[in-house]
Coordinates of N, CA and C in Angstrom, one line a residue:
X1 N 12.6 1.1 22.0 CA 12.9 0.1 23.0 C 13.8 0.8 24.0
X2 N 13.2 0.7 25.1 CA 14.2 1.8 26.5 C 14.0 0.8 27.7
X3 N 15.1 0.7 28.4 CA 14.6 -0.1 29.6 C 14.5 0.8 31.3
X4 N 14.4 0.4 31.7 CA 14.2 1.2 33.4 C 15.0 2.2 33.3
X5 N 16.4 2.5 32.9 CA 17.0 3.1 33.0 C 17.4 4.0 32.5
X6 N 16.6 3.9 31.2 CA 16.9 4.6 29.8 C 18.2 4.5 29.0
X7 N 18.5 3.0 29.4 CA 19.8 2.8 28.6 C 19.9 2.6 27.4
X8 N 18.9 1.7 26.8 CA 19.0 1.2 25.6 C 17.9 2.3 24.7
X9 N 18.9 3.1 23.6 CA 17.9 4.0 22.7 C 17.4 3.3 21.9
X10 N 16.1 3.5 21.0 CA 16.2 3.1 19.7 C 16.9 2.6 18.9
X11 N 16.2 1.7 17.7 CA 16.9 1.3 17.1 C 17.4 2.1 16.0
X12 N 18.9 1.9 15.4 CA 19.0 2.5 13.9 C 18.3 2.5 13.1
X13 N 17.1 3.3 12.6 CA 16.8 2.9 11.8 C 17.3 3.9 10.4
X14 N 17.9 5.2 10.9 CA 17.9 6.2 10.1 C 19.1 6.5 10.6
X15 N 20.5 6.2 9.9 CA 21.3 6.8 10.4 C 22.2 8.2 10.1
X16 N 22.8 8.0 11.2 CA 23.4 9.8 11.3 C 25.1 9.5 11.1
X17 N 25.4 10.9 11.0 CA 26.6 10.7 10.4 C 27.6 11.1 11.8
X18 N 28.4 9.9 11.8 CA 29.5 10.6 13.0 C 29.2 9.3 13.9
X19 N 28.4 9.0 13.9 CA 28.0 7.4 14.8 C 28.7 5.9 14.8
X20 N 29.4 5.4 15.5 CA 30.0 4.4 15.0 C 29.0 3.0 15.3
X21 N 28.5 3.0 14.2 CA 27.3 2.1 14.1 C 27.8 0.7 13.4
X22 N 29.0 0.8 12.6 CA 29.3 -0.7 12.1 C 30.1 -1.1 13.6
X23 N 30.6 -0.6 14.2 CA 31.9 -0.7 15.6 C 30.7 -1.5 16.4
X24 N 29.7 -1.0 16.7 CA 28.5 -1.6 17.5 C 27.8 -2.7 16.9
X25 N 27.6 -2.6 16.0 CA 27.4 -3.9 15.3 C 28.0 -4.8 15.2
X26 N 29.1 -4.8 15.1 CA 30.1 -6.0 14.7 C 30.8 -6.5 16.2
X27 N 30.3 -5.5 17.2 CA 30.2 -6.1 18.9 C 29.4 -7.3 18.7
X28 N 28.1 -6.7 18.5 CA 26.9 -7.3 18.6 C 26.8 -8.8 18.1
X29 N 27.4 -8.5 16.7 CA 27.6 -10.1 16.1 C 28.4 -10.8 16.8
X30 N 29.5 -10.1 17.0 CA 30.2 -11.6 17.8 C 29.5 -12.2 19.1
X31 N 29.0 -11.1 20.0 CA 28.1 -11.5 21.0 C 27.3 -12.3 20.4
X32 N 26.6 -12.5 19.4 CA 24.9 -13.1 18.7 C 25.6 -14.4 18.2
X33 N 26.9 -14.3 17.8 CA 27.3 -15.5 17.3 C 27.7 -16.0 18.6
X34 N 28.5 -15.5 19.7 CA 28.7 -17.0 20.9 C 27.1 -17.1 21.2
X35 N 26.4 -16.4 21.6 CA 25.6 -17.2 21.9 C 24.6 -18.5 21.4
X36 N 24.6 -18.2 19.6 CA 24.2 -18.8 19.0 C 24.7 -20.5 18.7
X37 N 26.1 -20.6 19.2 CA 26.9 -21.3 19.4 C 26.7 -22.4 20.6
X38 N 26.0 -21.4 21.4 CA 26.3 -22.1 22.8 C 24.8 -22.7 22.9
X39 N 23.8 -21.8 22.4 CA 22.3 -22.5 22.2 C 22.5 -23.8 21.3
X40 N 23.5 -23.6 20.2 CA 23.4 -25.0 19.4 C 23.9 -25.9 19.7
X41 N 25.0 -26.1 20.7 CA 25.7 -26.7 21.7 C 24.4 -27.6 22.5
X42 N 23.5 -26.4 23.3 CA 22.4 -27.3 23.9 C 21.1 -27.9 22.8
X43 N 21.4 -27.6 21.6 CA 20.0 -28.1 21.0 C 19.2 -27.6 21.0
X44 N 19.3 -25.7 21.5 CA 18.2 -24.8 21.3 C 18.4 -23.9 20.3
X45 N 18.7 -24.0 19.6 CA 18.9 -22.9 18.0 C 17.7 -22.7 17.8
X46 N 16.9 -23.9 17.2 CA 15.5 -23.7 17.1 C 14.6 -23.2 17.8
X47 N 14.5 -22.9 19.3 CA 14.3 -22.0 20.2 C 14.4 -20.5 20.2
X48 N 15.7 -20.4 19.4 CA 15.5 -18.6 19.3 C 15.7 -18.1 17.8
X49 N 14.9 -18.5 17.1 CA 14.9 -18.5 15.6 C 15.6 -16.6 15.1
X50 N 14.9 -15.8 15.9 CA 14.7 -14.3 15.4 C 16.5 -13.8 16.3
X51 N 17.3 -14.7 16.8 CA 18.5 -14.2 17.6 C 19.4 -13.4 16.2
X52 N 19.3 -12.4 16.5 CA 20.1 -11.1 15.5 C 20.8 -9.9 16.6
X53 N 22.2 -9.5 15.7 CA 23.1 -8.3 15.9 C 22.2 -7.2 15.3
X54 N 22.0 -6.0 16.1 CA 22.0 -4.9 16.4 C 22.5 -3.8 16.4
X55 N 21.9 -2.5 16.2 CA 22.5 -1.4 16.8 C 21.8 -0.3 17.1
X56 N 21.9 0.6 18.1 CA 20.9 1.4 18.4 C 20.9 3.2 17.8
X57 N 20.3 3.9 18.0 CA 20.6 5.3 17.3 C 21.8 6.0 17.8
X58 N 22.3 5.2 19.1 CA 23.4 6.2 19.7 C 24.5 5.0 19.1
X59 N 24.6 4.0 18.5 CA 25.9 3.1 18.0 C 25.9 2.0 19.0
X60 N 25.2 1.8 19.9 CA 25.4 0.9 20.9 C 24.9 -0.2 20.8
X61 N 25.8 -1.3 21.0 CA 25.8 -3.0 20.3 C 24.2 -3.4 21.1
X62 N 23.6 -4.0 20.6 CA 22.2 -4.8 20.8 C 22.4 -5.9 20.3
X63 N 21.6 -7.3 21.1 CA 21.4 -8.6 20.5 C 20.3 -9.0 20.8
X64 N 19.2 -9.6 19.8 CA 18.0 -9.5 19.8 C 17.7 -10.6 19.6
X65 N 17.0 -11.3 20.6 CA 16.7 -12.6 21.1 C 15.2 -12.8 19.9
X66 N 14.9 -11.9 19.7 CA 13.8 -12.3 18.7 C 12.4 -12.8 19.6
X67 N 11.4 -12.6 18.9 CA 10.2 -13.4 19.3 C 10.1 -15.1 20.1
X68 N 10.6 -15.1 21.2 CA 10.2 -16.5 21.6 C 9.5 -17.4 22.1
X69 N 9.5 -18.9 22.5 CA 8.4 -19.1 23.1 C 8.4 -18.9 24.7
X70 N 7.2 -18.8 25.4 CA 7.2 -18.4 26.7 C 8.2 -20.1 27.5
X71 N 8.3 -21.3 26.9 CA 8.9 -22.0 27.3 C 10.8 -22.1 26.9
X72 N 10.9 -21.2 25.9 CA 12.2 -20.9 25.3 C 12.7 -20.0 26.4
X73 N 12.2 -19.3 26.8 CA 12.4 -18.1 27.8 C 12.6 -18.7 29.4
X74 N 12.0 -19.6 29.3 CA 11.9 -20.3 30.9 C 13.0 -21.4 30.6
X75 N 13.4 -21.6 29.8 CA 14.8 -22.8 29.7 C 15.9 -22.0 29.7
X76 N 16.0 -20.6 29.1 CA 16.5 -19.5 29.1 C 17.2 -19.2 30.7
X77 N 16.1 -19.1 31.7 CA 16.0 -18.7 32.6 C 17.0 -19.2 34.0
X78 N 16.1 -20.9 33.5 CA 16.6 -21.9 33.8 C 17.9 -22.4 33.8
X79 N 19.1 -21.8 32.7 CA 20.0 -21.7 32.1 C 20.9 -21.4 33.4
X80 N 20.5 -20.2 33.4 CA 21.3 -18.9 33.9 C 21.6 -19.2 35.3
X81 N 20.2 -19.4 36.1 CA 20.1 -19.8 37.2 C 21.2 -20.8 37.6
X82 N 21.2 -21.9 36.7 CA 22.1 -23.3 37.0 C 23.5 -22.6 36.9
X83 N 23.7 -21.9 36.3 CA 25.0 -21.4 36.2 C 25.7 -20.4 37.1
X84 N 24.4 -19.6 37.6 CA 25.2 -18.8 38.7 C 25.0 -19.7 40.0
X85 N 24.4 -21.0 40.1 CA 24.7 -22.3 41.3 C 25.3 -22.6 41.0
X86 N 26.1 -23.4 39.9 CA 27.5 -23.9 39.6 C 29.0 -22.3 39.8
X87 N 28.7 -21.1 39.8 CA 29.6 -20.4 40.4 C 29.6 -20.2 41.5
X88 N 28.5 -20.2 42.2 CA 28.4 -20.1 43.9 C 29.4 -20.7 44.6
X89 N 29.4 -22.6 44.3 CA 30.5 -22.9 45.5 C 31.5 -22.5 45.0
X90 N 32.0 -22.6 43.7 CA 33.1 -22.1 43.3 C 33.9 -20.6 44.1
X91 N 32.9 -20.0 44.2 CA 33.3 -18.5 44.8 C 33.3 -18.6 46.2
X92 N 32.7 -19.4 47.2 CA 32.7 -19.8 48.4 C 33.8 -20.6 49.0
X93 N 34.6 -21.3 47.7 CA 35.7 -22.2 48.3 C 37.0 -21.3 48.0
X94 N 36.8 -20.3 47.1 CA 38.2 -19.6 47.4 C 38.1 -18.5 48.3
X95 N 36.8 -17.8 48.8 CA 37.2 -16.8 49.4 C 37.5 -17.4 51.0
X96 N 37.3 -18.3 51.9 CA 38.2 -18.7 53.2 C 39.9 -18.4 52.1
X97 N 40.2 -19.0 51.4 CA 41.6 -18.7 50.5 C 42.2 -17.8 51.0
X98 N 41.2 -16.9 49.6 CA 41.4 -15.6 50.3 C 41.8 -14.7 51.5
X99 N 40.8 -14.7 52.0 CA 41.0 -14.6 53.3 C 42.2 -14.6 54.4
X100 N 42.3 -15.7 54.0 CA 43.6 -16.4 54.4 C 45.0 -16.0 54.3
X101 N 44.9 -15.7 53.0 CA 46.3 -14.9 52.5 C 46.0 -13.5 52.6
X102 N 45.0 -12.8 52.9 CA 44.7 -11.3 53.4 C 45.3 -11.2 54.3
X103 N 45.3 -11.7 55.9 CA 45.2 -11.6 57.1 C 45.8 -13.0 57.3
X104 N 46.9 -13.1 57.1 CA 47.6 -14.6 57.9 C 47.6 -14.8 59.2
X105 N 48.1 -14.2 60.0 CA 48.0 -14.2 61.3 C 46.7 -15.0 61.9
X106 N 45.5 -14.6 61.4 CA 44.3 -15.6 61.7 C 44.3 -16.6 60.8
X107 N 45.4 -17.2 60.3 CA 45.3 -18.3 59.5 C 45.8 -19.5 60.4
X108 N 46.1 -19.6 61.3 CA 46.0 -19.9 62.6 C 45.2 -20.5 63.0
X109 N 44.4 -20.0 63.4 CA 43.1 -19.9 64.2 C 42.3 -20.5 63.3

């Protein structure tokens, strides 16, 4: 598993010595558990049955959404979306703020 970037190596399957592979794991869990928290919050647990902690050959935390449905994925999506529109205005009404207290002098005007 590698993405555009080549960020994400393989998985552990064979480990090596010197790797901090439980340190990345036990990232991983706690990530796998909020999230699993926050899907059961919405009544989607059942939606991502296969959600598991990770780690990859270089120790690096993975969380593994597991096999879903293409409509698990699109509520997924859906999710995210709504949420970076509920931070938008948020981020729009403090930066005049901001602003504001950067450069007083045009607070003025």
């Amino acid at each position: 598993m590698t993405d555009r970037r080549g960020v994400v190596a393989k998985r552990a399957e064979n480990l090596m010595p010197g790797v901090p592979y439980v340190r990345g794991w036990a990232q991983a869990r706690r990530s796998a558990d909020t999230l699993a928290s926050e899907l059961t919050a919405l009544g989607l647990e059942s939606d991502f049955p296969g959600l598991t902690a990770d780690v990859n050959v270089s120790g690096d935390s993975l969380v593994r959404l597991g096999i879903i449905r293409p409509e698990a994925a699109l509520i997924l999506a859906e999710l995210i979306v709504s949420g970076l529109a509920a931070e938008m205005p948020m981020e729009t009404e403090t930066l005049p703020q901001e602003a504001r207290r950067a450069c007083p002098s045009r607070s003025a005007v």
